[in-house]
Amino acid sequence: MEIERINDNTVKFYLSYIDIEERGFTREEVWYNRDKSEELFWEMMDEINDETEFEVEGPLWIQVHAMNNGIEVTVTRAQASDNDESEPQFGMDDARKPFEPDPSMFANSEQLMSELNDEPVVWTSDMFVFEEFENLIPLSTSIPVYAVESSLYSFENKFYLYVIYDESKMDDDDKSDFCSLISEYGSLSQVTIHRLEEYGKVIMESDALATVKKYFGN
């Protein structure tokens, strides 16, 4: 899980589907099972509180964004003014109960389910980040050959491996296995390929893993 503290009242976290499965949940439960999604959400908030001291206080605004390989959640503590006599969106008698996006701002669960059923999320690519180039070397020598295209970029003193899957040869299980192997050396990243192409530097334009193995694997 990647956590970003935006300001005193807002925190954003990214959770890949691999992270979700490792915590004992499925992506279907996250989207379609309210109890399970709430359970996962509060587990994440406990972890975020431990790491960033972001405490749940008062009403919450929650925005969930579906991505190819996971979910991005933004949580904001709403600050009601002293003169605001309106009912808060979420009561705090039980801090574990309030978990519902504002219907005026975010799609409700029925609409989201319909959209996902009509236009299923297709898992076609992933972006991985490595703190050191040296982390790529043992990965390149140990990972089996998969039907992927890979390119390598450097950006803000980190290295990014962009992977495009061959949909005709790799199913979601193959992709999960591939991600699990890479996660031993790096992690999934929210940085987009468009940002890297604009601001990053191309290190290896194609066949990145094979090229690293060829020149550095001995």
PDB file of C-alpha atoms in Angstrom:
ATOM      1  CA  MET A   1       0.000   0.000   0.000  1.00  0.00           C
ATOM      2  CA  GLU A   2       1.193   3.509  -0.859  1.00  0.00           C
ATOM      3  CA  ILE A   3       0.131   6.375   1.427  1.00  0.00           C
ATOM      4  CA  GLU A   4       0.280  10.097   0.668  1.00  0.00           C
ATOM      5  CA  ARG A   5      -0.592  12.701   3.290  1.00  0.00           C
ATOM      6  CA  ILE A   6      -2.062  15.569   1.268  1.00  0.00           C
ATOM      7  CA  ASN A   7      -2.611  17.968   4.172  1.00  0.00           C
ATOM      8  CA  ASP A   8      -3.786  17.987   7.793  1.00  0.00           C
ATOM      9  CA  ASN A   9      -7.284  16.841   6.825  1.00  0.00           C
ATOM     10  CA  THR A  10      -6.739  14.709   3.725  1.00  0.00           C
ATOM     11  CA  VAL A  11      -4.924  11.461   3.090  1.00  0.00           C
ATOM     12  CA  LYS A  12      -4.749   9.376  -0.059  1.00  0.00           C
ATOM     13  CA  PHE A  13      -3.807   5.733  -0.304  1.00  0.00           C
ATOM     14  CA  TYR A  14      -3.341   3.333  -3.179  1.00  0.00           C
ATOM     15  CA  LEU A  15      -4.056  -0.367  -2.757  1.00  0.00           C
ATOM     16  CA  SER A  16      -3.277  -2.859  -5.512  1.00  0.00           C
ATOM     17  CA  TYR A  17      -5.489  -5.893  -6.023  1.00  0.00           C
ATOM     18  CA  ILE A  18      -2.532  -8.009  -4.950  1.00  0.00           C
ATOM     19  CA  ASP A  19      -2.420  -6.049  -1.655  1.00  0.00           C
ATOM     20  CA  ILE A  20      -6.159  -6.607  -1.272  1.00  0.00           C
ATOM     21  CA  GLU A  21      -5.865 -10.346  -1.847  1.00  0.00           C
ATOM     22  CA  GLU A  22      -2.957 -10.611   0.589  1.00  0.00           C
ATOM     23  CA  ARG A  23      -5.245  -9.116   3.235  1.00  0.00           C
ATOM     24  CA  GLY A  24      -7.809 -11.855   2.629  1.00  0.00           C
ATOM     25  CA  PHE A  25     -10.259  -9.982   0.396  1.00  0.00           C
ATOM     26  CA  THR A  26     -11.212 -10.227  -3.288  1.00  0.00           C
ATOM     27  CA  ARG A  27     -11.816  -7.381  -5.728  1.00  0.00           C
ATOM     28  CA  GLU A  28     -15.465  -8.518  -6.023  1.00  0.00           C
ATOM     29  CA  GLU A  29     -15.906  -8.148  -2.263  1.00  0.00           C
ATOM     30  CA  VAL A  30     -14.381  -4.677  -2.356  1.00  0.00           C
ATOM     31  CA  TRP A  31     -16.855  -3.461  -4.972  1.00  0.00           C
ATOM     32  CA  TYR A  32     -20.011  -5.465  -4.251  1.00  0.00           C
ATOM     33  CA  ASN A  33     -19.965  -6.490  -0.561  1.00  0.00           C
ATOM     34  CA  ARG A  34     -20.593  -3.512   1.714  1.00  0.00           C
ATOM     35  CA  ASP A  35     -19.574  -5.257   4.935  1.00  0.00           C
ATOM     36  CA  LYS A  36     -16.315  -6.530   3.440  1.00  0.00           C
ATOM     37  CA  SER A  37     -15.474  -3.176   1.866  1.00  0.00           C
ATOM     38  CA  GLU A  38     -16.052  -1.428   5.189  1.00  0.00           C
ATOM     39  CA  GLU A  39     -13.902  -3.989   6.984  1.00  0.00           C
ATOM     40  CA  LEU A  40     -11.065  -3.447   4.525  1.00  0.00           C
ATOM     41  CA  PHE A  41     -11.446   0.333   4.686  1.00  0.00           C
ATOM     42  CA  TRP A  42     -11.137   0.471   8.475  1.00  0.00           C
ATOM     43  CA  GLU A  43      -8.167  -1.882   8.433  1.00  0.00           C
ATOM     44  CA  MET A  44      -6.483   0.547   6.058  1.00  0.00           C
ATOM     45  CA  MET A  45      -7.407   3.547   8.223  1.00  0.00           C
ATOM     46  CA  ASP A  46      -5.861   1.844  11.265  1.00  0.00           C
ATOM     47  CA  GLU A  47      -2.669   1.260   9.303  1.00  0.00           C
ATOM     48  CA  ILE A  48      -2.660   4.831   8.015  1.00  0.00           C
ATOM     49  CA  ASN A  49      -3.157   6.158  11.539  1.00  0.00           C
ATOM     50  CA  ASP A  50      -0.165   4.133  12.728  1.00  0.00           C
ATOM     51  CA  GLU A  51       2.045   5.453   9.917  1.00  0.00           C
ATOM     52  CA  THR A  52       0.868   9.045   9.543  1.00  0.00           C
ATOM     53  CA  GLU A  53      -1.116   9.783  12.737  1.00  0.00           C
ATOM     54  CA  PHE A  54      -4.162  10.625  10.607  1.00  0.00           C
ATOM     55  CA  GLU A  55      -6.998  10.196  13.108  1.00  0.00           C
ATOM     56  CA  VAL A  56     -10.647   9.751  12.178  1.00  0.00           C
ATOM     57  CA  GLU A  57     -12.490  12.731  13.628  1.00  0.00           C
ATOM     58  CA  GLY A  58     -15.890  14.090  12.606  1.00  0.00           C
ATOM     59  CA  PRO A  59     -17.565  13.634   9.217  1.00  0.00           C
ATOM     60  CA  LEU A  60     -15.603  11.987   6.410  1.00  0.00           C
ATOM     61  CA  TRP A  61     -15.656  12.504   2.658  1.00  0.00           C
ATOM     62  CA  ILE A  62     -14.495   9.377   0.849  1.00  0.00           C
ATOM     63  CA  GLN A  63     -13.671   9.118  -2.864  1.00  0.00           C
ATOM     64  CA  VAL A  64     -12.830   5.753  -4.404  1.00  0.00           C
ATOM     65  CA  HIS A  65     -11.243   5.598  -7.853  1.00  0.00           C
ATOM     66  CA  ALA A  66     -10.907   2.304  -9.745  1.00  0.00           C
ATOM     67  CA  MET A  67      -7.623   1.759 -11.584  1.00  0.00           C
ATOM     68  CA  ASN A  68      -6.335  -1.045 -13.787  1.00  0.00           C
ATOM     69  CA  ASN A  69      -4.456  -2.759 -11.002  1.00  0.00           C
ATOM     70  CA  GLY A  70      -6.046  -1.488  -7.819  1.00  0.00           C
ATOM     71  CA  ILE A  71      -7.993   1.267  -6.100  1.00  0.00           C
ATOM     72  CA  GLU A  72      -7.117   4.799  -5.053  1.00  0.00           C
ATOM     73  CA  VAL A  73      -8.965   6.157  -2.028  1.00  0.00           C
ATOM     74  CA  THR A  74      -8.985   9.779  -0.871  1.00  0.00           C
ATOM     75  CA  VAL A  75     -10.260  10.459   2.652  1.00  0.00           C
ATOM     76  CA  THR A  76     -10.951  13.985   3.890  1.00  0.00           C
ATOM     77  CA  ARG A  77     -12.089  15.071   7.323  1.00  0.00           C
ATOM     78  CA  ALA A  78     -14.912  17.576   6.752  1.00  0.00           C
ATOM     79  CA  GLN A  79     -14.627  20.641   8.941  1.00  0.00           C
ATOM     80  CA  ALA A  80     -18.047  21.946   9.974  1.00  0.00           C
ATOM     81  CA  SER A  81     -18.250  25.578  11.080  1.00  0.00           C
ATOM     82  CA  ASP A  82     -19.561  26.558  14.497  1.00  0.00           C
ATOM     83  CA  ASN A  83     -22.615  28.154  12.868  1.00  0.00           C
ATOM     84  CA  ASP A  84     -23.397  25.143  10.752  1.00  0.00           C
ATOM     85  CA  GLU A  85     -26.458  23.563  12.343  1.00  0.00           C
ATOM     86  CA  SER A  86     -27.011  21.000   9.617  1.00  0.00           C
ATOM     87  CA  GLU A  87     -26.653  17.348  10.431  1.00  0.00           C
ATOM     88  CA  PRO A  88     -23.191  15.996   9.694  1.00  0.00           C
ATOM     89  CA  GLN A  89     -22.984  13.528   6.862  1.00  0.00           C
ATOM     90  CA  PHE A  90     -21.698  10.821   9.191  1.00  0.00           C
ATOM     91  CA  GLY A  91     -22.544  10.579  12.879  1.00  0.00           C
ATOM     92  CA  MET A  92     -19.629   9.714  15.127  1.00  0.00           C
ATOM     93  CA  ASP A  93     -21.468   7.762  17.855  1.00  0.00           C
ATOM     94  CA  ASP A  94     -19.711   4.747  16.394  1.00  0.00           C
ATOM     95  CA  ALA A  95     -16.616   5.696  14.409  1.00  0.00           C
ATOM     96  CA  ARG A  96     -16.705   2.301  12.716  1.00  0.00           C
ATOM     97  CA  LYS A  97     -20.075   2.830  11.056  1.00  0.00           C
ATOM     98  CA  PRO A  98     -19.671   5.780   8.679  1.00  0.00           C
ATOM     99  CA  PHE A  99     -18.471   4.511   5.322  1.00  0.00           C
ATOM    100  CA  GLU A 100     -20.566   5.950   2.533  1.00  0.00           C
ATOM    101  CA  PRO A 101     -19.588   8.408  -0.207  1.00  0.00           C
ATOM    102  CA  ASP A 102     -21.644  11.548  -0.591  1.00  0.00           C
ATOM    103  CA  PRO A 103     -24.192  10.628  -3.302  1.00  0.00           C
ATOM    104  CA  SER A 104     -23.981  14.129  -4.745  1.00  0.00           C
ATOM    105  CA  MET A 105     -20.265  13.714  -5.373  1.00  0.00           C
ATOM    106  CA  PHE A 106     -19.586  10.045  -6.033  1.00  0.00           C
ATOM    107  CA  ALA A 107     -21.355   7.282  -7.938  1.00  0.00           C
ATOM    108  CA  ASN A 108     -23.524   5.035  -5.768  1.00  0.00           C
ATOM    109  CA  SER A 109     -22.857   1.321  -5.586  1.00  0.00           C
ATOM    110  CA  GLU A 110     -25.624   0.400  -8.044  1.00  0.00           C
ATOM    111  CA  GLN A 111     -24.315   2.820 -10.641  1.00  0.00           C
ATOM    112  CA  LEU A 112     -20.737   1.665 -10.087  1.00  0.00           C
ATOM    113  CA  MET A 113     -21.753  -1.982 -10.421  1.00  0.00           C
ATOM    114  CA  SER A 114     -23.594  -1.206 -13.661  1.00  0.00           C
ATOM    115  CA  GLU A 115     -20.618   0.660 -15.076  1.00  0.00           C
ATOM    116  CA  LEU A 116     -18.216  -2.121 -14.148  1.00  0.00           C
ATOM    117  CA  ASN A 117     -20.512  -4.753 -15.653  1.00  0.00           C
ATOM    118  CA  ASP A 118     -20.977  -2.778 -18.853  1.00  0.00           C
ATOM    119  CA  GLU A 119     -17.341  -1.772 -19.148  1.00  0.00           C
ATOM    120  CA  PRO A 120     -15.172  -4.219 -17.203  1.00  0.00           C
ATOM    121  CA  VAL A 121     -11.755  -3.030 -16.139  1.00  0.00           C
ATOM    122  CA  VAL A 122      -9.182  -4.652 -18.419  1.00  0.00           C
ATOM    123  CA  TRP A 123      -5.825  -5.352 -16.840  1.00  0.00           C
ATOM    124  CA  THR A 124      -3.428  -4.580 -19.695  1.00  0.00           C
ATOM    125  CA  SER A 125      -0.366  -3.011 -18.073  1.00  0.00           C
ATOM    126  CA  ASP A 126       1.418  -2.258 -14.826  1.00  0.00           C
ATOM    127  CA  MET A 127       3.989   0.234 -13.576  1.00  0.00           C
ATOM    128  CA  PHE A 128       6.594  -0.847 -11.023  1.00  0.00           C
ATOM    129  CA  VAL A 129       9.023   1.327  -9.099  1.00  0.00           C
ATOM    130  CA  PHE A 130      12.484   0.334  -7.814  1.00  0.00           C
ATOM    131  CA  GLU A 131      14.485   2.313  -5.304  1.00  0.00           C
ATOM    132  CA  GLU A 132      17.806   1.191  -6.817  1.00  0.00           C
ATOM    133  CA  PHE A 133      18.821  -0.015 -10.270  1.00  0.00           C
ATOM    134  CA  GLU A 134      20.635  -2.905  -8.584  1.00  0.00           C
ATOM    135  CA  ASN A 135      17.270  -4.314  -7.507  1.00  0.00           C
ATOM    136  CA  LEU A 136      16.482  -5.020 -11.145  1.00  0.00           C
ATOM    137  CA  ILE A 137      19.503  -7.268 -11.633  1.00  0.00           C
ATOM    138  CA  PRO A 138      18.490 -10.248  -9.455  1.00  0.00           C
ATOM    139  CA  LEU A 139      14.936  -9.848 -10.737  1.00  0.00           C
ATOM    140  CA  SER A 140      16.047 -10.110 -14.360  1.00  0.00           C
ATOM    141  CA  THR A 141      18.035 -13.272 -13.698  1.00  0.00           C
ATOM    142  CA  SER A 142      15.395 -15.068 -11.636  1.00  0.00           C
ATOM    143  CA  ILE A 143      12.066 -14.236 -13.256  1.00  0.00           C
ATOM    144  CA  PRO A 144      10.774 -16.701 -15.897  1.00  0.00           C
ATOM    145  CA  VAL A 145      10.040 -15.508 -19.408  1.00  0.00           C
ATOM    146  CA  TYR A 146       6.573 -13.963 -19.609  1.00  0.00           C
ATOM    147  CA  ALA A 147       4.681 -12.629 -22.612  1.00  0.00           C
ATOM    148  CA  VAL A 148       5.265  -8.957 -21.798  1.00  0.00           C
ATOM    149  CA  GLU A 149       6.794  -5.868 -23.326  1.00  0.00           C
ATOM    150  CA  SER A 150       8.886  -3.859 -20.846  1.00  0.00           C
ATOM    151  CA  SER A 151      10.599  -0.471 -20.820  1.00  0.00           C
ATOM    152  CA  LEU A 152      12.681   1.229 -18.155  1.00  0.00           C
ATOM    153  CA  TYR A 153      12.670   4.883 -17.072  1.00  0.00           C
ATOM    154  CA  SER A 154      14.412   6.965 -14.433  1.00  0.00           C
ATOM    155  CA  PHE A 155      12.486   9.686 -12.619  1.00  0.00           C
ATOM    156  CA  GLU A 156      13.189  11.549  -9.373  1.00  0.00           C
ATOM    157  CA  ASN A 157      16.068   9.224  -8.441  1.00  0.00           C
ATOM    158  CA  LYS A 158      13.976   6.077  -8.852  1.00  0.00           C
ATOM    159  CA  PHE A 159      13.614   3.518 -11.636  1.00  0.00           C
ATOM    160  CA  TYR A 160      10.302   2.632 -13.234  1.00  0.00           C
ATOM    161  CA  LEU A 161       9.553  -0.532 -15.148  1.00  0.00           C
ATOM    162  CA  TYR A 162       6.545  -0.230 -17.452  1.00  0.00           C
ATOM    163  CA  VAL A 163       5.043  -3.547 -18.496  1.00  0.00           C
ATOM    164  CA  ILE A 164       2.435  -4.256 -21.191  1.00  0.00           C
ATOM    165  CA  TYR A 165       0.881  -7.724 -21.116  1.00  0.00           C
ATOM    166  CA  ASP A 166       0.211  -9.858 -24.177  1.00  0.00           C
ATOM    167  CA  GLU A 167      -3.530 -10.361 -23.698  1.00  0.00           C
ATOM    168  CA  SER A 168      -3.583 -13.349 -26.045  1.00  0.00           C
ATOM    169  CA  LYS A 169      -1.068 -15.268 -23.906  1.00  0.00           C
ATOM    170  CA  MET A 170      -1.524 -14.046 -20.328  1.00  0.00           C
ATOM    171  CA  ASP A 171      -4.657 -14.271 -18.197  1.00  0.00           C
ATOM    172  CA  ASP A 172      -5.201 -12.545 -14.847  1.00  0.00           C
ATOM    173  CA  ASP A 173      -3.625 -15.449 -12.942  1.00  0.00           C
ATOM    174  CA  ASP A 174      -0.453 -15.142 -15.027  1.00  0.00           C
ATOM    175  CA  LYS A 175      -0.397 -11.410 -14.413  1.00  0.00           C
ATOM    176  CA  SER A 176      -0.844 -11.908 -10.672  1.00  0.00           C
ATOM    177  CA  ASP A 177       2.047 -14.383 -10.622  1.00  0.00           C
ATOM    178  CA  PHE A 178       4.203 -11.939 -12.571  1.00  0.00           C
ATOM    179  CA  CYS A 179       3.369  -9.073 -10.168  1.00  0.00           C
ATOM    180  CA  SER A 180       4.073 -11.258  -7.146  1.00  0.00           C
ATOM    181  CA  LEU A 181       7.555 -12.061  -8.427  1.00  0.00           C
ATOM    182  CA  ILE A 182       8.361  -8.427  -9.159  1.00  0.00           C
ATOM    183  CA  SER A 183       7.010  -7.300  -5.778  1.00  0.00           C
ATOM    184  CA  GLU A 184       9.940  -9.125  -4.156  1.00  0.00           C
ATOM    185  CA  TYR A 185      12.251  -6.473  -5.606  1.00  0.00           C
ATOM    186  CA  GLY A 186      10.011  -3.463  -6.295  1.00  0.00           C
ATOM    187  CA  SER A 187       6.419  -2.304  -5.870  1.00  0.00           C
ATOM    188  CA  LEU A 188       3.464  -1.168  -7.927  1.00  0.00           C
ATOM    189  CA  SER A 189       3.403   2.547  -8.663  1.00  0.00           C
ATOM    190  CA  GLN A 190       0.708   5.105  -9.451  1.00  0.00           C
ATOM    191  CA  VAL A 191       3.042   7.097 -11.710  1.00  0.00           C
ATOM    192  CA  THR A 192       1.656   7.009 -15.246  1.00  0.00           C
ATOM    193  CA  ILE A 193       3.582   6.232 -18.407  1.00  0.00           C
ATOM    194  CA  HIS A 194       2.531   9.642 -19.756  1.00  0.00           C
ATOM    195  CA  ARG A 195       4.226  11.398 -16.849  1.00  0.00           C
ATOM    196  CA  LEU A 196       7.399   9.375 -17.356  1.00  0.00           C
ATOM    197  CA  GLU A 197       7.437  10.072 -21.076  1.00  0.00           C
ATOM    198  CA  GLU A 198       7.124  13.791 -20.385  1.00  0.00           C
ATOM    199  CA  TYR A 199       9.338  14.238 -17.332  1.00  0.00           C
ATOM    200  CA  GLY A 200      11.388  11.073 -16.985  1.00  0.00           C
ATOM    201  CA  LYS A 201      14.373   9.704 -18.872  1.00  0.00           C
ATOM    202  CA  VAL A 202      14.246   6.589 -21.027  1.00  0.00           C
ATOM    203  CA  ILE A 203      16.886   4.066 -19.948  1.00  0.00           C
ATOM    204  CA  MET A 204      15.756   1.062 -21.978  1.00  0.00           C
ATOM    205  CA  GLU A 205      13.054   1.551 -24.574  1.00  0.00           C
ATOM    206  CA  SER A 206      12.162  -2.129 -25.008  1.00  0.00           C
ATOM    207  CA  ASP A 207      12.944  -5.598 -23.638  1.00  0.00           C
ATOM    208  CA  ALA A 208      14.130  -3.983 -20.407  1.00  0.00           C
ATOM    209  CA  LEU A 209      14.314  -7.125 -18.272  1.00  0.00           C
ATOM    210  CA  ALA A 210      16.104  -9.117 -20.968  1.00  0.00           C
ATOM    211  CA  THR A 211      18.536  -6.231 -21.541  1.00  0.00           C
ATOM    212  CA  VAL A 212      19.333  -5.901 -17.823  1.00  0.00           C
ATOM    213  CA  LYS A 213      19.977  -9.644 -17.662  1.00  0.00           C
ATOM    214  CA  LYS A 214      22.167  -9.576 -20.768  1.00  0.00           C
ATOM    215  CA  TYR A 215      24.478  -6.753 -19.629  1.00  0.00           C
ATOM    216  CA  PHE A 216      24.351  -6.965 -15.844  1.00  0.00           C
ATOM    217  CA  GLY A 217      23.259 -10.485 -14.997  1.00  0.00           C
ATOM    218  CA  ASN A 218      26.655 -12.181 -15.021  1.00  0.00           C
TER     219      ASN A 218
END
